[in-house]
Amino acid sequence: MLVAVRTLCHFTARSGDLDLRFTPSPTGTEGIAGHQTVTARRAAGYQREVPLSARHGPLTVQGRADGFDSVAKRVEEIKTRRGDAGLVPPNHQALHRAQARVYGWMLCEQLGLAHIEVALVYFDIDSGQETVLSESCSAEELQAFFGDLCRRYLDWARAEQAHRRQRDAALSALAFPFDAFRPGQRELAADVYRAQVRSRHLLAQAPTGIGKTLATLFGGLRAAPSQHTDRLLFLTARTTGRQLALDGLARLGAPQRLPLRVLERVARDKACEHPDKACHGESCPLARGFYDRLPAARAAAAQTAWLDRDTLRETALAHGICPYYLGQEMQRWSDVLVGDYNHWFDVGAHWFALAQEEGWQVTLLVDEAHNLIERARKMYSATLDANEFLRLRHSAPPDVRRAMDTLHRRWSALARELETPDSDATPLPGGVPADWLTTLQNTAAAITEQLATARDTAADAPLLLWAFEAMHFVRIAEQFGEHSLCEAGPWAAAPGGRGRRLPTLRIRNVVPGPWLQERWQGARSATLFSATLAPVGHIRSMLGLPEDTAHIDLPSPFAAEQLQVRIAPWISTRYRDRERSLDALVQVIAAQYHERPGNYLAFFSSFDYLDRALQRLGQTTTDIPVWSQTRGMAEADRDAFIARFADGGRGIGFAVLGGAFGEGIDLPGERLVGAFIATLGMPQVNADNERMRERLQALTGNGHDATYLFPGVMKVVQAAGRVIRSEQDRGVVWLLDDRYARAEVRRLLPAWWQVAIAARP
């Protein structure tokens, strides 16, 4: 059995409280540079990155010591950071010291040393100062320490090894849970399997209703044993997608018949039991003694195996620890992880970092992948709000205020250079000036160091949040290129109107592909699936997928006669025409409802348009039950909205296209018999989108379609896909806009639709 030093110590050496009080830390690049600075100071003959290993029974432990001075007989574990080393939480320091001691024993064994100096070196990258925590250790005590860690890990490792054998044996014999596949479902599962075996990525366009989730899970899990897959990650854009994945895994037999550990990850704020408390032992009872109680909770969670949100919570609370951070630990020991896109694709994505750190073989299943373009754009964009900065600076404590004043002076200088205070967005073609960015980075570092010293993150939360946003801005700005836009504006005045107005600075990602390439390289295979992945060249280009990415487009299992698709060419839903077309629009809706009473969804481009149509329908007819999506709808209200679509029910639910009800919901049979789509779905024509169009035109030669048409039609097809969910369903979709009759729009609609131009009543 093989284990890394880092993994061994992470498992066994932490103790005491969970402490998430912020301590400023360097970026990965800064950390590497910091290590190089420290080791460059050492005397000639100092060895860097020393590969070491040691055995304890069947366990082989491997790693690389940061540095070894063979003359002084001193091993060093180097940790880069910002600020006072005394602020390192005790559990982190225990982990770092354990790693240093393990390397100390390995060197004693390898070189036959009776004693060695074990040094933990904290290097402040801002000041260049080293804080050295050193101890002289005998080989005997280091051997005893190493043996204790190994003994505590070994039983777990044996159990994990047995679990992996049982898991792989079961997956090799995994059977499809139904007597027959739906049309196209077997082909999709087989293509997922082949892509994984060939270590390729796959774009799979498959119509709504064939059971994509179950097919991709089945194909991915069947391939796992032969490809030595460590983790299968199911990535979703919405809560509904997570639940569909969990339902699919349950149908496949997890965990009762299939020895598979499944972990659902939710956002930290949704998992927090004490949102009024800070994440450290002095404040939260579930953080107090967290690492002392973690081993028992971890063992119980491993035995439970099915760790959805509720089960994970029950397990954690039974052992008196935080559910969210028990889930953080179980990421290392679960076979299937189900969660949001951001866990893998975000700038600081934890799943991606963990996979890189542990060397995992990872398979990705990316659900409703048409959403990834816009989601990734947001991940790789950043805004530094001038108004927020000025407000926080005005009320900041004196020490923090001094740090912010430096940035304020440089920001004012930039404002003078721009001299366009009335502009909402002034382009900065070369990005943010390098000296401004350095000032921002130094300011954020100074603020976080001072707040960490104060240890009062609850009171200083707005300042700390701003510092996080500033550090994110720096990270995005450092990778600025033609794939993004940099803009200054709108402009903000200081409280009281005194002083120079400052521009908000924005970096807007347009093409996320260059950012995502590293994420695709980090996975053995990725399957991106959706009912709307057209045009495929556009999708591949926007997402930065490799040239050898495979592509399949499965035919629909549904017959054209199951779905009536009608275009109303006499209606225009363009902004300028909406008011005068409302009567014609609600006339179509009412006529269709009276022709076939039942449950319908009506989609609009905005809440304002939805409200006006709902009001006009109420003025013209009183016998149609209606219910409506609202702004900022709570989860319980969304559930109640869906519950109105009952078998045998009648009425129309009004919703916004591209919102919570436009995809990811399943309303088979009589629960939904039709949909009205009163928009082409295209983003609003405004200055921001026009700048995006210009950049995409320069990059792809197809700026208008990439900015407006493709995203709009994707949302339309997704919404229409709610109507036909099985071979037994029958329904109707009304496309309420004259532009649907255009050839360039019609070619983007599903091939199996037989679209008819309706006659005006």
mmCIF file of C-alpha atoms in Angstrom, residues 149-332:
data_model
loop_
_atom_site.group_PDB
_atom_site.id
_atom_site.type_symbol
_atom_site.label_atom_id
_atom_site.label_comp_id
_atom_site.label_asym_id
_atom_site.label_seq_id
_atom_site.Cartn_x
_atom_site.Cartn_y
_atom_site.Cartn_z
ATOM 1 C CA LEU A 149 0.897 7.696 12.469
ATOM 2 C CA CYS A 150 1.210 4.613 10.268
ATOM 3 C CA ARG A 151 -0.576 2.335 12.748
ATOM 4 C CA ARG A 152 -3.481 4.760 12.991
ATOM 5 C CA TYR A 153 -3.703 5.020 9.207
ATOM 6 C CA LEU A 154 -3.119 1.359 8.392
ATOM 7 C CA ASP A 155 -6.488 -0.039 9.505
ATOM 8 C CA TRP A 156 -8.232 2.659 7.489
ATOM 9 C CA ALA A 157 -6.019 1.961 4.475
ATOM 10 C CA ARG A 158 -6.777 -1.762 4.618
ATOM 11 C CA ALA A 159 -10.503 -1.028 4.814
ATOM 12 C CA GLU A 160 -10.194 1.396 1.872
ATOM 13 C CA GLN A 161 -8.316 -1.186 -0.156
ATOM 14 C CA ALA A 162 -11.048 -3.762 0.526
ATOM 15 C CA HIS A 163 -13.732 -1.214 -0.330
ATOM 16 C CA ARG A 164 -12.023 -0.437 -3.643
ATOM 17 C CA ARG A 165 -11.871 -4.141 -4.563
ATOM 18 C CA GLN A 166 -15.547 -4.625 -3.708
ATOM 19 C CA ARG A 167 -16.508 -1.437 -5.527
ATOM 20 C CA ASP A 168 -14.650 -2.351 -8.714
ATOM 21 C CA ALA A 169 -15.976 -5.910 -8.718
ATOM 22 C CA ALA A 170 -19.535 -4.627 -8.371
ATOM 23 C CA LEU A 171 -19.084 -1.961 -11.060
ATOM 24 C CA SER A 172 -17.593 -4.493 -13.486
ATOM 25 C CA ALA A 173 -20.800 -6.519 -13.175
ATOM 26 C CA LEU A 174 -23.136 -3.514 -13.004
ATOM 27 C CA ALA A 175 -26.422 -4.141 -14.803
ATOM 28 C CA PHE A 176 -28.801 -1.558 -16.162
ATOM 29 C CA PRO A 177 -31.633 -1.202 -13.624
ATOM 30 C CA PHE A 178 -34.506 -1.562 -16.107
ATOM 31 C CA ASP A 179 -35.533 -4.356 -18.443
ATOM 32 C CA ALA A 180 -34.860 -2.207 -21.482
ATOM 33 C CA PHE A 181 -33.104 1.001 -22.451
ATOM 34 C CA ARG A 182 -35.052 3.920 -23.816
ATOM 35 C CA PRO A 183 -34.308 4.677 -27.476
ATOM 36 C CA GLY A 184 -30.874 6.318 -27.646
ATOM 37 C CA GLN A 185 -30.054 5.587 -24.017
ATOM 38 C CA ARG A 186 -27.880 2.528 -24.710
ATOM 39 C CA GLU A 187 -25.961 4.429 -27.388
ATOM 40 C CA LEU A 188 -25.269 7.303 -25.016
ATOM 41 C CA ALA A 189 -24.068 4.978 -22.238
ATOM 42 C CA ALA A 190 -21.809 3.143 -24.696
ATOM 43 C CA ASP A 191 -20.293 6.388 -26.011
ATOM 44 C CA VAL A 192 -19.565 7.565 -22.465
ATOM 45 C CA TYR A 193 -17.862 4.212 -21.792
ATOM 46 C CA ARG A 194 -15.783 4.405 -24.973
ATOM 47 C CA ALA A 195 -14.733 8.003 -24.317
ATOM 48 C CA GLN A 196 -13.483 7.059 -20.877
ATOM 49 C CA VAL A 197 -11.606 3.996 -22.146
ATOM 50 C CA ARG A 198 -9.950 6.147 -24.795
ATOM 51 C CA SER A 199 -9.206 9.010 -22.363
ATOM 52 C CA ARG A 200 -11.147 11.415 -24.547
ATOM 53 C CA HIS A 201 -13.707 14.081 -23.870
ATOM 54 C CA LEU A 202 -17.200 13.820 -25.323
ATOM 55 C CA LEU A 203 -19.874 16.333 -26.308
ATOM 56 C CA ALA A 204 -23.192 14.496 -26.264
ATOM 57 C CA GLN A 205 -26.293 16.210 -27.588
ATOM 58 C CA ALA A 206 -29.237 14.033 -26.624
ATOM 59 C CA PRO A 207 -32.901 15.015 -26.592
ATOM 60 C CA THR A 208 -34.798 15.669 -23.411
ATOM 61 C CA GLY A 209 -36.566 12.619 -22.057
ATOM 62 C CA ILE A 210 -34.232 9.745 -23.024
ATOM 63 C CA GLY A 211 -32.724 9.463 -19.548
ATOM 64 C CA LYS A 212 -29.354 11.175 -20.062
ATOM 65 C CA THR A 213 -28.473 11.256 -16.374
ATOM 66 C CA LEU A 214 -28.902 7.523 -15.869
ATOM 67 C CA ALA A 215 -27.160 6.678 -19.152
ATOM 68 C CA THR A 216 -24.074 8.783 -18.424
ATOM 69 C CA LEU A 217 -23.810 7.485 -14.851
ATOM 70 C CA PHE A 218 -24.132 3.895 -16.043
ATOM 71 C CA GLY A 219 -21.487 4.305 -18.765
ATOM 72 C CA GLY A 220 -19.097 6.188 -16.490
ATOM 73 C CA LEU A 221 -19.383 3.714 -13.613
ATOM 74 C CA ARG A 222 -19.033 0.642 -15.846
ATOM 75 C CA ALA A 223 -15.757 2.003 -17.238
ATOM 76 C CA ALA A 224 -14.324 2.935 -13.828
ATOM 77 C CA PRO A 225 -12.725 -0.404 -12.804
ATOM 78 C CA SER A 226 -10.798 -1.037 -16.025
ATOM 79 C CA GLN A 227 -9.614 2.571 -16.178
ATOM 80 C CA HIS A 228 -8.633 2.723 -12.490
ATOM 81 C CA THR A 229 -10.920 5.680 -11.959
ATOM 82 C CA ASP A 230 -10.607 7.114 -8.462
ATOM 83 C CA ARG A 231 -13.503 9.574 -8.516
ATOM 84 C CA LEU A 232 -16.507 10.188 -10.719
ATOM 85 C CA LEU A 233 -17.635 13.814 -10.435
ATOM 86 C CA PHE A 234 -21.179 14.677 -11.458
ATOM 87 C CA LEU A 235 -21.304 18.448 -12.004
ATOM 88 C CA THR A 236 -24.571 20.345 -12.235
ATOM 89 C CA ALA A 237 -25.814 23.881 -12.755
ATOM 90 C CA ARG A 238 -28.862 23.592 -10.508
ATOM 91 C CA THR A 239 -30.194 21.911 -7.380
ATOM 92 C CA THR A 240 -32.609 19.912 -9.527
ATOM 93 C CA GLY A 241 -29.657 18.444 -11.417
ATOM 94 C CA ARG A 242 -28.089 17.235 -8.176
ATOM 95 C CA GLN A 243 -31.286 15.479 -7.206
ATOM 96 C CA LEU A 244 -31.606 13.807 -10.606
ATOM 97 C CA ALA A 245 -28.057 12.479 -10.223
ATOM 98 C CA LEU A 246 -28.795 11.143 -6.740
ATOM 99 C CA ASP A 247 -32.000 9.524 -8.008
ATOM 100 C CA GLY A 248 -30.037 7.893 -10.841
ATOM 101 C CA LEU A 249 -27.399 6.541 -8.465
ATOM 102 C CA ALA A 250 -30.116 5.147 -6.204
ATOM 103 C CA ARG A 251 -31.720 3.377 -9.186
ATOM 104 C CA LEU A 252 -28.359 1.831 -10.013
ATOM 105 C CA GLY A 253 -28.317 0.340 -6.526
ATOM 106 C CA ALA A 254 -26.203 2.712 -4.442
ATOM 107 C CA PRO A 255 -25.519 2.050 -1.690
ATOM 108 C CA GLN A 256 -27.588 -1.027 -0.749
ATOM 109 C CA ARG A 257 -26.669 -3.305 -3.670
ATOM 110 C CA LEU A 258 -23.761 -1.287 -5.024
ATOM 111 C CA PRO A 259 -20.857 -0.633 -2.599
ATOM 112 C CA LEU A 260 -20.449 2.953 -3.696
ATOM 113 C CA ARG A 261 -19.794 5.978 -1.501
ATOM 114 C CA VAL A 262 -21.837 8.905 -2.775
ATOM 115 C CA LEU A 263 -21.387 12.450 -1.459
ATOM 116 C CA GLU A 264 -23.639 15.400 -2.224
ATOM 117 C CA ARG A 265 -22.025 18.819 -1.770
ATOM 118 C CA VAL A 266 -24.064 21.942 -1.099
ATOM 119 C CA ALA A 267 -22.948 25.513 -0.576
ATOM 120 C CA ARG A 268 -21.431 26.331 2.778
ATOM 121 C CA ASP A 269 -24.144 28.841 3.693
ATOM 122 C CA LYS A 270 -26.843 26.215 3.086
ATOM 123 C CA ALA A 271 -25.070 23.618 5.243
ATOM 124 C CA CYS A 272 -24.226 25.913 8.159
ATOM 125 C CA GLU A 273 -25.972 25.043 11.446
ATOM 126 C CA HIS A 274 -24.998 28.290 13.175
ATOM 127 C CA PRO A 275 -24.959 31.117 10.616
ATOM 128 C CA ASP A 276 -24.725 33.660 13.438
ATOM 129 C CA LYS A 277 -21.386 32.230 14.611
ATOM 130 C CA ALA A 278 -17.857 32.331 13.216
ATOM 131 C CA CYS A 279 -16.069 29.143 12.112
ATOM 132 C CA HIS A 280 -13.731 28.615 15.041
ATOM 133 C CA GLY A 281 -13.847 26.875 18.396
ATOM 134 C CA GLU A 282 -14.217 30.058 20.431
ATOM 135 C CA SER A 283 -17.501 30.804 18.676
ATOM 136 C CA CYS A 284 -19.127 27.671 17.229
ATOM 137 C CA PRO A 285 -19.700 24.503 19.289
ATOM 138 C CA LEU A 286 -19.432 22.363 16.148
ATOM 139 C CA ALA A 287 -15.931 23.745 15.500
ATOM 140 C CA ARG A 288 -14.754 23.201 19.078
ATOM 141 C CA GLY A 289 -12.730 19.978 19.225
ATOM 142 C CA PHE A 290 -13.632 19.240 15.599
ATOM 143 C CA TYR A 291 -10.463 17.294 14.778
ATOM 144 C CA ASP A 292 -10.642 15.283 17.985
ATOM 145 C CA ARG A 293 -14.101 13.984 17.050
ATOM 146 C CA LEU A 294 -13.474 13.778 13.296
ATOM 147 C CA PRO A 295 -12.031 10.209 13.215
ATOM 148 C CA ALA A 296 -15.188 8.647 14.674
ATOM 149 C CA ALA A 297 -17.440 10.770 12.456
ATOM 150 C CA ARG A 298 -15.368 9.924 9.375
ATOM 151 C CA ALA A 299 -15.590 6.198 10.131
ATOM 152 C CA ALA A 300 -19.363 6.434 10.604
ATOM 153 C CA ALA A 301 -19.753 8.387 7.355
ATOM 154 C CA ALA A 302 -17.687 5.805 5.459
ATOM 155 C CA GLN A 303 -19.944 3.040 6.754
ATOM 156 C CA THR A 304 -23.087 5.021 5.932
ATOM 157 C CA ALA A 305 -21.853 5.421 2.326
ATOM 158 C CA TRP A 306 -24.917 7.388 1.110
ATOM 159 C CA LEU A 307 -24.054 10.939 2.121
ATOM 160 C CA ASP A 308 -26.700 13.204 0.705
ATOM 161 C CA ARG A 309 -27.287 16.528 2.442
ATOM 162 C CA ASP A 310 -29.632 15.173 5.117
ATOM 163 C CA THR A 311 -27.665 12.015 5.931
ATOM 164 C CA LEU A 312 -24.385 13.895 6.135
ATOM 165 C CA ARG A 313 -25.992 16.367 8.521
ATOM 166 C CA GLU A 314 -27.362 13.608 10.747
ATOM 167 C CA THR A 315 -23.985 11.866 10.867
ATOM 168 C CA ALA A 316 -22.067 15.044 11.658
ATOM 169 C CA LEU A 317 -24.432 16.226 14.391
ATOM 170 C CA ALA A 318 -24.443 12.777 15.997
ATOM 171 C CA HIS A 319 -20.694 13.312 16.564
ATOM 172 C CA GLY A 320 -20.946 16.994 17.428
ATOM 173 C CA ILE A 321 -19.101 18.380 14.409
ATOM 174 C CA CYS A 322 -19.853 20.671 11.479
ATOM 175 C CA PRO A 323 -21.721 18.949 8.587
ATOM 176 C CA TYR A 324 -20.112 21.075 5.914
ATOM 177 C CA TYR A 325 -16.563 20.313 6.998
ATOM 178 C CA LEU A 326 -17.303 16.635 7.540
ATOM 179 C CA GLY A 327 -18.347 16.727 3.869
ATOM 180 C CA GLN A 328 -15.084 18.492 3.065
ATOM 181 C CA GLU A 329 -13.215 15.569 4.636
ATOM 182 C CA MET A 330 -15.345 12.881 2.961
ATOM 183 C CA GLN A 331 -14.479 14.280 -0.471
ATOM 184 C CA ARG A 332 -11.218 12.363 -0.052
#
